[in-house]
mmCIF file of C-alpha atoms in Angstrom:
data_model
loop_
_atom_site.group_PDB
_atom_site.id
_atom_site.type_symbol
_atom_site.label_atom_id
_atom_site.label_comp_id
_atom_site.label_asym_id
_atom_site.label_seq_id
_atom_site.Cartn_x
_atom_site.Cartn_y
_atom_site.Cartn_z
ATOM 1 C CA MET A 1 118.204 114.203 129.353
ATOM 2 C CA VAL A 2 114.479 114.576 129.760
ATOM 3 C CA ASN A 3 113.624 116.947 132.655
ATOM 4 C CA ARG A 4 109.902 117.342 132.216
ATOM 5 C CA VAL A 5 106.913 115.277 131.210
ATOM 6 C CA THR A 6 104.765 116.634 128.372
ATOM 7 C CA LEU A 7 101.851 115.697 126.141
ATOM 8 C CA LEU A 8 102.854 114.169 122.846
ATOM 9 C CA VAL A 9 101.167 113.104 119.625
ATOM 10 C CA LEU A 10 103.251 110.687 117.541
ATOM 11 C CA LEU A 11 102.570 108.941 114.242
ATOM 12 C CA LEU A 12 105.017 106.090 113.804
ATOM 13 C CA THR A 13 105.279 103.404 111.198
ATOM 14 C CA LEU A 14 107.333 100.722 112.800
ATOM 15 C CA LEU A 15 109.226 99.855 109.583
ATOM 16 C CA CYS A 16 110.738 103.354 109.623
ATOM 17 C CA ILE A 17 113.425 104.782 111.876
ATOM 18 C CA GLN A 18 112.259 108.108 113.242
ATOM 19 C CA SER A 19 114.687 111.022 113.395
ATOM 20 C CA GLN A 20 116.491 111.826 116.633
ATOM 21 C CA GLY A 21 114.857 114.283 119.000
ATOM 22 C CA THR A 22 112.958 114.479 122.321
ATOM 23 C CA ARG A 23 109.613 112.832 122.425
ATOM 24 C CA HIS A 24 107.478 113.037 125.497
ATOM 25 C CA ASN A 25 103.852 112.182 125.749
ATOM 26 C CA LEU A 26 100.456 111.581 124.100
ATOM 27 C CA GLU A 27 101.109 109.496 121.037
ATOM 28 C CA LEU A 28 99.743 107.817 117.954
ATOM 29 C CA GLU A 29 101.443 104.791 116.447
ATOM 30 C CA THR A 30 100.700 102.809 113.346
ATOM 31 C CA ALA A 31 102.442 99.458 113.640
ATOM 32 C CA THR A 32 103.123 97.514 110.457
ATOM 33 C CA SER A 33 104.906 94.364 111.626
ATOM 34 C CA ALA A 34 105.051 91.811 114.438
ATOM 35 C CA SER A 35 107.795 90.093 116.372
ATOM 36 C CA GLY A 36 107.767 87.146 118.775
ATOM 37 C CA ASP A 37 108.704 87.937 122.372
ATOM 38 C CA ASP A 38 108.198 85.425 125.202
ATOM 39 C CA LEU A 39 105.279 86.860 127.099
ATOM 40 C CA THR A 40 103.309 85.845 130.177
ATOM 41 C CA ALA A 41 99.527 86.175 130.114
ATOM 42 C CA SER A 42 96.668 85.061 132.310
ATOM 43 C CA GLN A 43 94.365 82.526 130.628
ATOM 44 C CA ASP A 44 91.037 83.697 132.153
ATOM 45 C CA ALA A 45 90.367 86.812 130.149
ATOM 46 C CA PRO A 46 89.526 87.594 126.483
ATOM 47 C CA GLY A 47 92.337 87.250 124.037
ATOM 48 C CA SER A 48 94.981 85.852 126.336
ATOM 49 C CA ALA A 49 95.997 83.192 123.797
ATOM 50 C CA ASN A 50 96.874 85.799 121.152
ATOM 51 C CA VAL A 51 98.280 88.446 123.394
ATOM 52 C CA ALA A 52 101.905 87.940 122.310
ATOM 53 C CA SER A 53 101.606 88.808 118.600
ATOM 54 C CA SER A 54 99.594 91.979 119.143
ATOM 55 C CA LEU A 55 101.754 93.437 121.874
ATOM 56 C CA SER A 56 105.061 92.459 120.378
ATOM 57 C CA ALA A 57 104.300 94.361 117.162
ATOM 58 C CA ILE A 58 103.569 97.539 119.087
ATOM 59 C CA PHE A 59 106.227 97.329 121.796
ATOM 60 C CA GLN A 60 109.098 96.107 119.701
ATOM 61 C CA PRO A 61 109.567 98.833 117.076
ATOM 62 C CA GLN A 62 111.836 97.689 114.249
ATOM 63 C CA LEU A 63 114.443 100.336 114.862
ATOM 64 C CA GLY A 64 117.284 97.786 114.844
ATOM 65 C CA ASP A 65 118.552 94.905 116.997
ATOM 66 C CA PHE A 66 120.068 97.297 119.567
ATOM 67 C CA LEU A 67 116.814 98.039 121.410
ATOM 68 C CA SER A 68 114.746 95.902 123.802
ATOM 69 C CA SER A 69 111.297 96.541 125.282
ATOM 70 C CA TYR A 70 109.460 95.666 128.476
ATOM 71 C CA PHE A 71 105.802 96.143 129.400
ATOM 72 C CA ALA A 72 103.296 95.477 132.170
ATOM 73 C CA VAL A 73 99.677 95.870 130.970
ATOM 74 C CA TYR A 74 96.149 94.614 131.148
ATOM 75 C CA GLN A 75 94.286 94.134 127.878
ATOM 76 C CA ALA A 76 91.137 92.970 126.199
ATOM 77 C CA ALA A 77 91.703 91.175 122.882
ATOM 78 C CA ASN A 78 90.073 89.078 120.130
ATOM 79 C CA GLY A 79 86.923 91.195 120.118
ATOM 80 C CA ALA A 80 85.504 94.136 118.212
ATOM 81 C CA TYR A 81 86.199 97.278 120.197
ATOM 82 C CA PHE A 82 85.308 100.928 119.507
ATOM 83 C CA GLY A 83 87.029 102.817 122.283
ATOM 84 C CA GLY A 84 88.717 102.713 125.611
ATOM 85 C CA GLY A 85 90.398 104.741 128.331
ATOM 86 C CA GLY A 86 90.989 105.448 131.970
ATOM 87 C CA ARG A 87 92.605 107.623 134.638
ATOM 88 C CA PHE A 88 96.230 107.362 135.593
ATOM 89 C CA ASP A 89 98.879 109.299 137.537
ATOM 90 C CA ILE A 90 101.890 111.113 136.016
ATOM 91 C CA TYR A 91 105.518 110.648 137.040
ATOM 92 C CA GLY A 92 108.713 112.390 135.958
ATOM 93 C CA HIS A 93 112.018 110.597 135.356
ATOM 94 C CA PRO A 94 114.775 113.247 134.939
ATOM 95 C CA ASN A 95 117.531 110.710 134.310
ATOM 96 C CA VAL A 96 116.113 109.321 131.056
ATOM 97 C CA THR A 97 118.825 109.575 128.403
ATOM 98 C CA GLY A 98 119.934 107.969 125.213
ATOM 99 C CA HIS A 99 117.445 105.474 123.778
ATOM 100 C CA ASP A 100 115.518 105.055 127.033
ATOM 101 C CA THR A 101 111.748 105.331 126.762
ATOM 102 C CA ILE A 102 109.173 105.422 129.574
ATOM 103 C CA THR A 103 105.487 105.407 128.671
ATOM 104 C CA THR A 104 102.147 104.990 130.408
ATOM 105 C CA ALA A 105 99.302 104.773 127.902
ATOM 106 C CA VAL A 106 96.136 103.322 126.467
ATOM 107 C CA TRP A 107 96.714 101.400 123.213
ATOM 108 C CA ILE A 108 93.935 100.754 120.679
ATOM 109 C CA VAL A 109 95.005 98.129 118.120
ATOM 110 C CA GLY A 110 93.491 96.721 114.965
ATOM 111 C CA GLU A 111 95.117 93.488 113.775
ATOM 112 C CA ARG A 112 94.678 92.808 110.046
ATOM 113 C CA ASP A 113 94.304 89.423 108.320
ATOM 114 C CA ASP A 114 97.897 89.582 107.119
ATOM 115 C CA ARG A 115 99.041 89.868 110.819
ATOM 116 C CA THR A 116 100.102 93.535 110.474
ATOM 117 C CA LEU A 117 98.617 96.143 112.768
ATOM 118 C CA ASP A 118 97.108 99.607 113.068
ATOM 119 C CA ALA A 119 97.533 101.179 116.511
ATOM 120 C CA ILE A 120 96.902 104.455 118.278
ATOM 121 C CA GLN A 121 98.278 105.324 121.689
ATOM 122 C CA ALA A 122 97.620 108.060 124.242
ATOM 123 C CA GLY A 123 99.253 108.782 127.590
ATOM 124 C CA TRP A 124 102.314 110.359 129.181
ATOM 125 C CA HIS A 125 105.741 109.722 127.728
ATOM 126 C CA ALA A 126 109.337 110.544 128.601
ATOM 127 C CA ALA A 127 112.041 109.668 126.021
ATOM 128 C CA ASP A 128 114.985 110.938 124.035
ATOM 129 C CA LEU A 129 114.201 109.301 120.682
ATOM 130 C CA GLY A 130 111.630 109.867 118.038
ATOM 131 C CA CYS A 131 109.515 112.266 116.002
ATOM 132 C CA SER A 132 107.299 114.266 118.356
ATOM 133 C CA ASN A 133 104.196 116.373 118.641
ATOM 134 C CA THR A 134 102.783 117.829 115.425
ATOM 135 C CA ALA A 135 106.050 117.161 113.566
ATOM 136 C CA CYS A 136 104.518 113.743 112.981
ATOM 137 C CA GLU A 137 101.746 113.800 110.372
ATOM 138 C CA GLY A 138 98.416 112.178 110.861
ATOM 139 C CA PHE A 139 96.926 113.465 114.087
ATOM 140 C CA VAL A 140 94.553 116.435 113.600
ATOM 141 C CA LYS A 141 94.499 118.763 116.622
ATOM 142 C CA SER A 142 91.214 120.315 117.712
ATOM 143 C CA ASP A 143 90.965 124.094 117.706
ATOM 144 C CA THR A 144 89.397 123.961 121.170
ATOM 145 C CA ALA A 145 91.799 121.360 122.640
ATOM 146 C CA PRO A 146 92.049 121.683 126.463
ATOM 147 C CA ILE A 147 95.574 120.205 126.278
ATOM 148 C CA SER A 148 97.854 120.400 123.290
ATOM 149 C CA PRO A 149 100.734 118.143 122.154
ATOM 150 C CA GLY A 150 103.939 119.355 123.834
ATOM 151 C CA ASP A 151 102.214 120.935 126.827
ATOM 152 C CA ALA A 152 104.066 120.329 130.094
ATOM 153 C CA LEU A 153 102.116 118.111 132.497
ATOM 154 C CA PRO A 154 102.139 118.307 136.309
ATOM 155 C CA ILE A 155 104.279 115.565 137.873
ATOM 156 C CA SER A 156 103.257 113.559 140.907
ATOM 157 C CA THR A 157 105.255 113.692 144.191
ATOM 158 C CA PRO A 158 104.910 111.532 147.367
ATOM 159 C CA ASP A 159 102.717 114.313 148.792
ATOM 160 C CA GLU A 160 100.623 115.210 145.756
ATOM 161 C CA ILE A 161 99.282 112.986 142.986
ATOM 162 C CA HIS A 162 98.586 114.450 139.506
ATOM 163 C CA GLU A 163 96.422 112.547 137.093
ATOM 164 C CA LEU A 164 95.701 112.365 133.387
ATOM 165 C CA ILE A 165 92.318 111.181 132.092
ATOM 166 C CA MET A 166 92.267 109.755 128.596
ATOM 167 C CA TRP A 167 89.467 108.432 126.413
ATOM 168 C CA ILE A 168 89.683 107.309 122.759
ATOM 169 C CA GLU A 169 86.573 106.508 120.776
ATOM 170 C CA LYS A 170 85.603 105.869 117.174
ATOM 171 C CA ASP A 171 82.862 108.148 115.864
ATOM 172 C CA GLU A 172 80.165 107.371 113.284
ATOM 173 C CA THR A 173 82.413 108.631 110.395
ATOM 174 C CA GLY A 174 85.237 106.181 111.317
ATOM 175 C CA ASP A 175 87.622 108.798 112.860
ATOM 176 C CA TRP A 176 89.140 108.027 116.245
ATOM 177 C CA TRP A 177 88.812 110.960 118.661
ATOM 178 C CA LEU A 178 91.008 111.582 121.723
ATOM 179 C CA TYR A 179 89.494 113.312 124.822
ATOM 180 C CA ALA A 180 91.783 114.327 127.730
ATOM 181 C CA SER A 181 91.899 116.363 130.897
ATOM 182 C CA THR A 182 93.946 116.970 134.067
ATOM 183 C CA GLU A 183 92.793 118.417 137.387
ATOM 184 C CA SER A 184 93.515 121.891 136.011
ATOM 185 C CA THR A 185 91.836 121.515 132.588
ATOM 186 C CA ALA A 186 88.269 120.667 131.612
ATOM 187 C CA SER A 187 87.716 117.537 129.538
ATOM 188 C CA GLY A 188 87.484 118.091 125.821
ATOM 189 C CA LYS A 189 88.534 116.942 122.390
ATOM 190 C CA VAL A 190 92.283 117.033 121.893
ATOM 191 C CA GLY A 191 91.999 115.956 118.293
ATOM 192 C CA HIS A 192 91.485 112.932 116.056
ATOM 193 C CA TRP A 193 93.148 110.306 113.891
ATOM 194 C CA PRO A 194 91.324 110.297 110.500
ATOM 195 C CA LYS A 195 89.904 107.017 109.227
ATOM 196 C CA SER A 196 92.028 107.412 106.096
ATOM 197 C CA LEU A 197 95.171 106.585 108.135
ATOM 198 C CA PHE A 198 94.073 103.062 108.831
ATOM 199 C CA SER A 199 93.088 99.707 107.402
ATOM 200 C CA LYS A 200 91.714 97.565 110.244
ATOM 201 C CA LEU A 201 91.049 100.509 112.599
ATOM 202 C CA ALA A 202 88.852 102.012 109.929
ATOM 203 C CA GLN A 203 86.409 99.267 110.941
ATOM 204 C CA ASN A 204 87.130 98.486 114.612
ATOM 205 C CA ALA A 205 89.904 97.607 117.062
ATOM 206 C CA THR A 206 90.751 94.062 118.084
ATOM 207 C CA VAL A 207 92.875 94.867 121.171
ATOM 208 C CA VAL A 208 92.672 97.509 123.906
ATOM 209 C CA SER A 209 95.635 97.652 126.350
ATOM 210 C CA TYR A 210 96.345 99.739 129.480
ATOM 211 C CA GLY A 211 99.595 100.045 131.387
ATOM 212 C CA GLY A 212 103.314 100.812 131.161
ATOM 213 C CA PHE A 213 106.067 100.313 128.598
ATOM 214 C CA VAL A 214 109.839 100.982 128.655
ATOM 215 C CA GLN A 215 112.492 100.640 126.001
ATOM 216 C CA VAL A 216 116.229 100.472 126.524
ATOM 217 C CA LYS A 217 119.386 99.927 124.540
ATOM 218 C CA LYS A 218 120.636 96.365 124.781
ATOM 219 C CA GLY A 219 123.459 96.033 127.340
ATOM 220 C CA SER A 220 122.113 99.034 129.316
ATOM 221 C CA VAL A 221 120.059 98.916 132.535
ATOM 222 C CA SER A 222 116.354 99.329 131.892
ATOM 223 C CA PRO A 223 114.697 102.443 133.368
ATOM 224 C CA PRO A 224 111.847 102.529 135.929
ATOM 225 C CA MET A 225 108.207 102.167 134.898
ATOM 226 C CA GLY A 226 105.379 104.226 136.406
ATOM 227 C CA SER A 227 106.428 105.585 139.761
ATOM 228 C CA GLY A 228 109.390 103.242 139.939
ATOM 229 C CA HIS A 229 107.749 100.902 142.489
ATOM 230 C CA PHE A 230 106.385 97.413 142.110
ATOM 231 C CA PRO A 231 102.571 97.177 142.470
ATOM 232 C CA ASN A 232 101.613 98.408 145.947
ATOM 233 C CA ASP A 233 100.107 101.527 147.533
ATOM 234 C CA THR A 234 103.083 103.680 146.343
ATOM 235 C CA ALA A 235 103.005 102.338 142.795
ATOM 236 C CA ALA A 236 101.516 104.059 139.769
ATOM 237 C CA PHE A 237 97.884 103.149 139.083
ATOM 238 C CA PHE A 238 95.190 102.965 136.405
ATOM 239 C CA SER A 239 91.588 103.473 137.442
ATOM 240 C CA ASN A 240 88.169 103.782 135.655
ATOM 241 C CA VAL A 241 89.526 101.258 133.082
ATOM 242 C CA GLU A 242 86.867 100.670 130.450
ATOM 243 C CA TYR A 243 86.479 99.743 126.798
ATOM 244 C CA VAL A 244 83.581 100.085 124.296
ATOM 245 C CA ASP A 245 82.310 96.772 122.900
ATOM 246 C CA GLU A 246 80.578 96.057 119.621
ATOM 247 C CA PHE A 247 77.219 97.011 121.053
ATOM 248 C CA GLY A 248 78.398 100.458 122.210
ATOM 249 C CA ARG A 249 78.514 99.475 125.872
ATOM 250 C CA LYS A 250 81.280 100.646 128.193
ATOM 251 C CA ILE A 251 82.687 97.517 129.853
ATOM 252 C CA ALA A 252 84.966 97.370 132.926
ATOM 253 C CA GLY A 253 87.149 94.432 133.983
ATOM 254 C CA ASN A 254 87.621 90.932 132.495
ATOM 255 C CA LEU A 255 91.088 91.776 131.154
ATOM 256 C CA ALA A 256 94.233 89.694 130.667
ATOM 257 C CA ALA A 257 97.458 90.643 132.543
ATOM 258 C CA VAL A 258 100.544 90.643 130.290
ATOM 259 C CA VAL A 259 104.039 91.212 131.709
ATOM 260 C CA THR A 260 107.415 90.832 129.932
ATOM 261 C CA ASP A 261 109.710 90.346 132.927
ATOM 262 C CA LYS A 262 108.399 90.230 136.480
ATOM 263 C CA ASN A 263 111.899 90.634 137.904
ATOM 264 C CA CYS A 264 111.755 94.263 136.902
ATOM 265 C CA TYR A 265 108.067 95.227 136.356
ATOM 266 C CA ASP A 266 104.634 93.810 137.203
ATOM 267 C CA VAL A 267 100.895 94.501 137.412
ATOM 268 C CA GLY A 268 98.808 94.029 140.542
ATOM 269 C CA ASN A 269 95.399 92.362 140.702
ATOM 270 C CA MET A 270 92.606 94.373 139.097
ATOM 271 C CA GLY A 271 89.548 95.265 141.224
ATOM 272 C CA ASP A 272 86.799 97.815 140.618
ATOM 273 C CA ALA A 273 88.417 98.684 137.256
ATOM 274 C CA THR A 274 91.638 99.727 139.059
ATOM 275 C CA PHE A 275 95.132 98.250 139.178
ATOM 276 C CA PHE A 276 98.677 99.150 140.248
ATOM 277 C CA TYR A 277 101.651 98.598 137.878
ATOM 278 C CA GLY A 278 105.294 99.413 137.371
ATOM 279 C CA GLY A 279 108.660 98.608 138.817
ATOM 280 C CA PRO A 280 112.217 99.898 139.453
ATOM 281 C CA GLY A 281 113.654 98.515 136.231
ATOM 282 C CA GLY A 282 117.178 97.095 136.414
ATOM 283 C CA CYS A 283 116.865 94.464 133.652
ATOM 284 C CA VAL A 284 119.926 94.323 131.359
ATOM 285 C CA PRO A 285 118.862 92.922 127.927
ATOM 286 C CA VAL A 286 121.530 91.288 125.808
#
């Protein structure tokens, strides 16, 4: 059972099964394959036509046929991107057990010509499966990091909201740097993913996604996402949502909404670079 929410750095190759353990929050993933889920996407934003292949490869880790994944995100796709991030609130889920995974994150994805992917991910994470923190090779922690992988994060309550601010950006050397802060820590460099880890991301990203993801064992009831509420004033939120385009400009808005199953999770309308997302769960994949 996971009884706290922490910061995690994770390097995961999706063709490999990670060892059992507790994984929690800020994470890096390198995805190496794609699958074909039935997804819903709006058609009035960049990349909506190719949303399915990119997201499926990240959110459907090839850990076997016994797991199923759900997500509710906004994303920019089919461009050349060099960073992205935002501000989002943090929620604890003490009853997460087994193979359940609950994540809120920013995903930076590079899709290669052979349809495989590089991807890095940063956010808060509660789960009972996977290699965690610096046990996973690849991420290089900064000596002056304001927050470190494995640090406990403050959890929001109905009376007090706690937020995490994340920004990922590629520097002139090709490394991808993660910046983070909470209300009790100053913003600073948490660390970086070296260029040498990647193929496509060594050049640029092709997808930037923001939102929530859950994973559950087939036949089990899917866990909540975000605060556990459908998009409304009590739901979890993303704000200050931006990405860096090929000209180095920070762009807000014009993103595609992508949701796996609106019976259990959803995203609200985006306005002023802000949106609500999440849901109570309750889906039973077979």
